[in-house]
Amino acid sequence: LLRVREQLTDLAGRITVAALAREAGVHRVVLARAFRDHFGEPVSVTARRLRIETAVRLLAGSTTPISHVAFHAGFADQAHLTRDFREHLGMPPTEYLSLIARP
């Protein structure tokens, strides 16, 4: 389970449960249940959180367009990033950028 979580972290959440299960040599349902029982949240929630954390780092560290941040953080598109970002942080990426903007 620690290796699975490490892989999720290394890949910023951009890997499927099925791929993780194949690497671990177990069925995806077994992996999903064990992961949730051990870490207290589903693999998908951990993966989403890691993608959001990656997006936050990318947004804070550059002037890269949000659409490019979405791609590099593993989101399908900018709308996907915006939806998850708002759900996780309570604001869209544009509002986050305005809060961290430096004069």
Backbone as a printed PyTorch tensor [residue, N CA C, xyz], in Angstrom:
tensor([[[  0.8200,  -1.1960,   0.0000],
         [  0.0000,   0.0000,   0.0000],
         [  0.8630,   1.2590,   0.0000]],

        [[  1.9630,   1.2080,   0.7120],
         [  2.8540,   2.3720,   0.7160],
         [  3.4530,   2.6080,  -0.6680]],

        [[  3.7750,   1.5240,  -1.3830],
         [  4.2980,   1.6720,  -2.7430],
         [  3.2360,   2.2410,  -3.6780]],

        [[  2.0030,   1.8100,  -3.4910],
         [  0.9090,   2.3290,  -4.3110],
         [  0.7540,   3.8220,  -4.0740]],

        [[  0.7320,   4.2310,  -2.8060],
         [  0.6140,   5.6570,  -2.5030],
         [  1.8110,   6.4250,  -3.0490]],

        [[  2.9900,   5.8400,  -2.9640],
         [  4.1900,   6.4890,  -3.5020],
         [  4.0730,   6.6720,  -5.0120]],

        [[  3.5580,   5.6530,  -5.7040],
         [  3.3630,   5.7770,  -7.1500],
         [  2.3560,   6.8740,  -7.4700]],

        [[  1.2950,   6.9400,  -6.6910],
         [  0.3130,   8.0130,  -6.8870],
         [  0.9710,   9.3730,  -6.7390]],

        [[  1.7980,   9.5080,  -5.7340],
         [  2.4830,  10.7700,  -5.4790],
         [  3.4750,  11.0800,  -6.5900]],

        [[  4.2790,  10.0990,  -6.9780],
         [  5.2760,  10.3120,  -8.0240],
         [  4.6350,  10.7110,  -9.3450]],

        [[  3.4670,  10.1630,  -9.6300],
         [  2.7870,  10.4430, -10.8930],
         [  1.7120,  11.5130, -10.7450]],

        [[  1.7160,  12.2050,  -9.6090],
         [  0.7540,  13.2880,  -9.3320],
         [ -0.6790,  12.8470,  -9.5610]],

        [[ -0.9890,  11.5930,  -9.2040],
         [ -2.3560,  11.1150,  -9.3020],
         [ -2.8040,  10.7530, -10.6930]],

        [[ -1.8830,  10.6880, -11.6390],
         [ -2.2470,  10.4140, -13.0340],
         [ -2.0480,   8.9560, -13.4050]],

        [[ -2.6890,   8.0770, -12.6700],
         [ -2.6220,   6.6490, -12.9550],
         [ -3.9360,   6.0350, -12.4890]],

        [[ -4.3680,   5.0040, -13.1650],
         [ -5.6500,   4.3950, -12.8210],
         [ -5.4990,   3.3690, -11.7060]],

        [[ -6.6070,   3.1010, -11.0440],
         [ -6.6210,   2.0690, -10.0050],
         [ -6.2650,   0.7270, -10.6330]],

        [[ -6.7720,   0.4730, -11.8270],
         [ -6.4790,  -0.7950, -12.5030],
         [ -4.9780,  -0.9480, -12.7500]],

        [[ -4.3190,   0.1100, -13.1740],
         [ -2.8700,   0.0470, -13.4190],
         [ -2.1080,  -0.1560, -12.1140]],

        [[ -2.5280,   0.5290, -11.0710],
         [ -1.8910,   0.3430,  -9.7600],
         [ -2.0800,  -1.0850,  -9.2700]],

        [[ -3.2700,  -1.6240,  -9.4450],
         [ -3.5650,  -2.9910,  -9.0080],
         [ -2.7280,  -3.9980,  -9.7830]],

        [[ -2.5870,  -3.7930, -11.0940],
         [ -1.7460,  -4.6970, -11.9000],
         [ -0.3190,  -4.7010, -11.3670]],

        [[  0.2110,  -3.5170, -11.0870],
         [  1.5790,  -3.4330, -10.5710],
         [  1.7110,  -4.0890,  -9.2020]],

        [[  0.6540,  -3.9950,  -8.3930],
         [  0.6740,  -4.5890,  -7.0530],
         [  0.3460,  -6.0820,  -7.0860]],

        [[ -0.1560,  -6.5540,  -8.2370],
         [ -0.4730,  -7.9770,  -8.3710],
         [ -1.7590,  -8.3890,  -7.6770]],

        [[ -2.6990,  -7.4600,  -7.5570],
         [ -3.9860,  -7.7720,  -6.9260],
         [ -5.1160,  -7.2400,  -7.8070]],

        [[ -6.3250,  -7.6720,  -7.5080],
         [ -7.4900,  -7.1790,  -8.2230],
         [ -7.7540,  -5.7300,  -7.7980]],

        [[ -8.2700,  -4.9310,  -8.7100],
         [ -8.4870,  -3.5080,  -8.4210],
         [ -9.4360,  -3.2830,  -7.2520]],

        [[-10.4350,  -4.1550,  -7.0950],
         [-11.3750,  -4.0160,  -5.9770],
         [-10.6670,  -4.2770,  -4.6500]],

        [[ -9.8000,  -5.2640,  -4.6380],
         [ -9.0380,  -5.5850,  -3.4260],
         [ -8.1320,  -4.4060,  -3.0660]],

        [[ -7.4520,  -3.8710,  -4.0620],
         [ -6.5760,  -2.7220,  -3.8190],
         [ -7.3700,  -1.5250,  -3.3180]],

        [[ -8.4800,  -1.2360,  -3.9780],
         [ -9.2880,  -0.0780,  -3.5960],
         [ -9.7770,  -0.1930,  -2.1550]],

        [[-10.2420,  -1.3550,  -1.7810],
         [-10.7440,  -1.5560,  -0.4190],
         [ -9.6100,  -1.4370,   0.6020]],

        [[ -8.4850,  -2.0840,   0.3320],
         [ -7.3590,  -2.0430,   1.2660],
         [ -6.8210,  -0.6170,   1.4050]],

        [[ -6.7390,   0.1050,   0.2950],
         [ -6.2440,   1.4840,   0.3190],
         [ -7.1530,   2.3550,   1.1770]],

        [[ -8.4460,   2.2560,   0.9420],
         [ -9.4160,   3.0540,   1.7070],
         [ -9.3590,   2.7040,   3.1900]],

        [[ -9.2760,   1.4110,   3.5030],
         [ -9.2110,   0.9890,   4.9070],
         [ -7.9440,   1.4920,   5.5860]],

        [[ -6.8340,   1.4780,   4.8710],
         [ -5.5460,   1.8600,   5.4660],
         [ -5.3600,   3.3820,   5.5430]],

        [[ -5.6940,   4.0970,   4.4580],
         [ -5.4180,   5.5340,   4.3930],
         [ -6.6280,   6.4090,   4.6950]],

        [[ -7.7940,   5.7990,   4.7990],
         [ -8.9840,   6.5510,   5.1840],
         [ -9.6690,   7.3100,   4.0620]],

        [[ -9.2220,   7.1170,   2.8350],
         [ -9.8830,   7.7260,   1.6900],
         [ -9.6450,   6.8540,   0.4600]],

        [[-10.5690,   6.8880,  -0.4890],
         [-10.4020,   6.0910,  -1.7080],
         [ -9.2070,   6.5470,  -2.5400]],

        [[ -8.7080,   5.6470,  -3.3620],
         [ -7.5990,   5.9660,  -4.2660],
         [ -7.9680,   7.1670,  -5.1280]],

        [[ -9.1850,   7.2050,  -5.6190],
         [ -9.6010,   8.2970,  -6.5110],
         [ -9.5500,   9.6510,  -5.8160]],

        [[ -9.9050,   9.6950,  -4.5470],
         [ -9.8560,  10.9550,  -3.7910],
         [ -8.4050,  11.3900,  -3.5910]],

        [[ -7.5530,  10.4430,  -3.2680],
         [ -6.1300,  10.7400,  -3.1130],
         [ -5.5510,  11.2380,  -4.4350]],

        [[ -5.8920,  10.5670,  -5.5350],
         [ -5.3890,  10.9670,  -6.8560],
         [ -5.8510,  12.3750,  -7.1980]],

        [[ -7.1190,  12.6860,  -6.9490],
         [ -7.6480,  14.0230,  -7.2470],
         [ -6.9390,  15.0780,  -6.4020]],

        [[ -6.7400,  14.7780,  -5.1230],
         [ -6.0580,  15.7200,  -4.2340],
         [ -4.6380,  15.9930,  -4.7340]],

        [[ -3.9440,  14.9510,  -5.1670],
         [ -2.5800,  15.1170,  -5.6720],
         [ -2.5520,  15.9500,  -6.9470]],

        [[ -3.5380,  15.7560,  -7.8420],
         [ -3.6030,  16.5700,  -9.0620],
         [ -3.8640,  18.0350,  -8.7160]],

        [[ -4.7350,  18.2660,  -7.7390],
         [ -5.0050,  19.6450,  -7.3020],
         [ -3.7450,  20.2640,  -6.7130]],

        [[ -3.0400,  19.5260,  -5.8770],
         [ -1.8010,  20.0440,  -5.2840],
         [ -0.7810,  20.3850,  -6.3700]],

        [[ -0.7030,  19.5590,  -7.4000],
         [  0.1950,  19.8350,  -8.5140],
         [ -0.2330,  21.1130,  -9.2280]],

        [[ -1.5280,  21.2620,  -9.4650],
         [ -2.0380,  22.4650, -10.1210],
         [ -1.7420,  23.7130,  -9.2930]],

        [[ -1.9270,  23.6200,  -7.9930],
         [ -1.6400,  24.7680,  -7.1110],
         [ -0.1730,  25.1700,  -7.2290]],

        [[  0.7190,  24.1940,  -7.2020],
         [  2.1570,  24.4900,  -7.3370],
         [  2.4520,  25.1380,  -8.6850]],

        [[  1.8640,  24.6070,  -9.7480],
         [  2.1100,  25.1600, -11.0800],
         [  1.5450,  26.5680, -11.2210]],

        [[  0.3700,  26.7900, -10.6700],
         [ -0.2340,  28.1240, -10.7430],
         [  0.5780,  29.1410,  -9.9490]],

        [[  1.0450,  28.7310,  -8.7940],
         [  1.7720,  29.6450,  -7.9170],
         [  3.1640,  29.9600,  -8.4460]],

        [[  3.7220,  29.0610,  -9.2120],
         [  5.1090,  29.2280,  -9.5980],
         [  5.3570,  29.7740, -10.9840]],

        [[  4.3020,  30.1600, -11.7060],
         [  4.5430,  30.6100, -13.0700],
         [  3.3760,  31.4390, -13.5960]],

        [[  3.5230,  31.8550, -14.8280],
         [  2.4400,  32.5630, -15.5120],
         [  1.8280,  31.6720, -16.5880]],

        [[  1.9790,  30.3880, -16.4310],
         [  1.4490,  29.4160, -17.3760],
         [ -0.0690,  29.5270, -17.4510]],

        [[ -0.6520,  29.5020, -18.6390],
         [ -2.1070,  29.5520, -18.7650],
         [ -2.7790,  28.3830, -18.0240]],

        [[ -3.9610,  28.6370, -17.5200],
         [ -4.6790,  27.6300, -16.7400],
         [ -4.9070,  26.3670, -17.5600]],

        [[ -5.1600,  26.5020, -18.8400],
         [ -5.3750,  25.3230, -19.6810],
         [ -4.1300,  24.4380, -19.7210]],

        [[ -2.9530,  25.0540, -19.7330],
         [ -1.7070,  24.2740, -19.7210],
         [ -1.4720,  23.6460, -18.3560]],

        [[ -1.7940,  24.3690, -17.2990],
         [ -1.6850,  23.8180, -15.9470],
         [ -2.5820,  22.5950, -15.8330]],

        [[ -3.7960,  22.6960, -16.3560],
         [ -4.7380,  21.5700, -16.3110],
         [ -4.1200,  20.3430, -16.9690]],

        [[ -3.5600,  20.5220, -18.1440],
         [ -2.9380,  19.4020, -18.8600],
         [ -1.7770,  18.8080, -18.0730]],

        [[ -0.8860,  19.6530, -17.5840],
         [  0.3090,  19.1740, -16.8850],
         [  0.0020,  18.5760, -15.5110]],

        [[ -1.1310,  18.9380, -14.9430],
         [ -1.5210,  18.3720, -13.6450],
         [ -2.3690,  17.1120, -13.8040]],

        [[ -2.6710,  16.7250, -15.0450],
         [ -3.3760,  15.4720, -15.2770],
         [ -4.8820,  15.5790, -15.4100]],

        [[ -5.3910,  16.7700, -15.6570],
         [ -6.8260,  16.9480, -15.8540],
         [ -7.1560,  16.8320, -17.3390]],

        [[ -8.3830,  16.4350, -17.6280],
         [ -8.8060,  16.2730, -19.0200],
         [ -8.7990,  17.6010, -19.7620]],

        [[ -9.1940,  18.6670, -19.0820],
         [ -9.2290,  19.9880, -19.6870],
         [ -9.3610,  21.0400, -18.5920]],

        [[ -9.4260,  22.3030, -18.9950],
         [ -9.4980,  23.3950, -18.0230],
         [-10.7860,  23.3290, -17.2060]],

        [[-11.8890,  22.9420, -17.8200],
         [-13.1610,  22.8420, -17.0950],
         [-13.0880,  21.7890, -15.9880]],

        [[-12.4160,  20.6880, -16.2770],
         [-12.2350,  19.6250, -15.2860],
         [-11.4100,  20.1450, -14.1030]],

        [[-10.3200,  20.8460, -14.4050],
         [ -9.5060,  21.4390, -13.3490],
         [-10.3300,  22.4240, -12.5350]],

        [[-11.0540,  23.3060, -13.2090],
         [-11.8310,  24.3290, -12.5100],
         [-12.8690,  23.6970, -11.5890]],

        [[-13.5620,  22.6900, -12.0670],
         [-14.5800,  22.0020, -11.2600],
         [-13.9660,  21.3720, -10.0100]],

        [[-12.8870,  20.6090, -10.1860],
         [-12.2430,  19.9520,  -9.0360],
         [-11.5840,  20.9650,  -8.1060]],

        [[-10.9870,  21.9970,  -8.6770],
         [-10.3250,  23.0390,  -7.8920],
         [-11.3440,  23.7170,  -6.9810]],

        [[-12.4860,  24.0870,  -7.5570],
         [-13.5390,  24.7470,  -6.7830],
         [-14.0710,  23.8070,  -5.6870]],

        [[-14.2570,  22.5580,  -6.0320],
         [-14.7600,  21.5860,  -5.0550],
         [-13.7690,  21.3940,  -3.9090]],

        [[-12.4910,  21.3560,  -4.2300],
         [-11.4590,  21.0750,  -3.2270],
         [-11.0630,  22.3120,  -2.4250]],

        [[-10.9460,  23.4740,  -3.0950],
         [-10.4420,  24.6780,  -2.4350],
         [-11.4980,  25.7670,  -2.2340]],

        [[-12.6950,  25.5360,  -2.7600],
         [-13.7690,  26.4960,  -2.5560],
         [-13.7120,  27.7270,  -3.4400]],

        [[-12.8660,  27.6930,  -4.4630],
         [-12.7520,  28.8200,  -5.3920],
         [-12.1760,  28.3060,  -6.6970]],

        [[-12.4580,  28.9900,  -7.8010],
         [-11.8620,  28.5900,  -9.0800],
         [-10.3960,  29.0250,  -9.1510]],

        [[ -9.6430,  28.4500, -10.0750],
         [ -8.2270,  28.8190, -10.2150],
         [ -8.0090,  30.3100, -10.4450]],

        [[ -8.9040,  30.9660, -11.1860],
         [ -8.7300,  32.4000, -11.4470],
         [ -8.7860,  33.2110, -10.1580]],

        [[ -9.6920,  32.8420,  -9.2590],
         [ -9.7660,  33.5500,  -7.9730],
         [ -8.5230,  33.2670,  -7.1420]],

        [[ -8.0500,  32.0220,  -7.1470],
         [ -6.8190,  31.6790,  -6.4440],
         [ -5.6650,  32.5310,  -6.9700]],

        [[ -5.5850,  32.6460,  -8.2850],
         [ -4.5030,  33.4610,  -8.8770],
         [ -4.5910,  34.9150,  -8.4410]],

        [[ -5.8020,  35.4470,  -8.3450],
         [ -5.9280,  36.8440,  -7.9230],
         [ -5.5350,  37.0170,  -6.4590]],

        [[ -5.7210,  35.9690,  -5.6580],
         [ -5.3270,  36.0580,  -4.2420],
         [ -3.8170,  36.0080,  -4.0550]],

        [[ -3.1470,  35.2710,  -4.9210],
         [ -1.6910,  35.1410,  -4.7580],
         [ -0.9080,  36.1100,  -5.6370]],

        [[ -1.6260,  36.9000,  -6.4420],
         [ -0.9620,  37.8450,  -7.3480],
         [ -0.0920,  38.8100,  -6.5620]],

        [[  1.0590,  39.0340,  -7.1130],
         [  2.0020,  39.9680,  -6.4880],
         [  2.0700,  41.2170,  -7.3670]],

        [[  2.1060,  42.3920,  -6.7280],
         [  2.1570,  43.6410,  -7.5160],
         [  3.4240,  43.7730,  -8.3270]]])
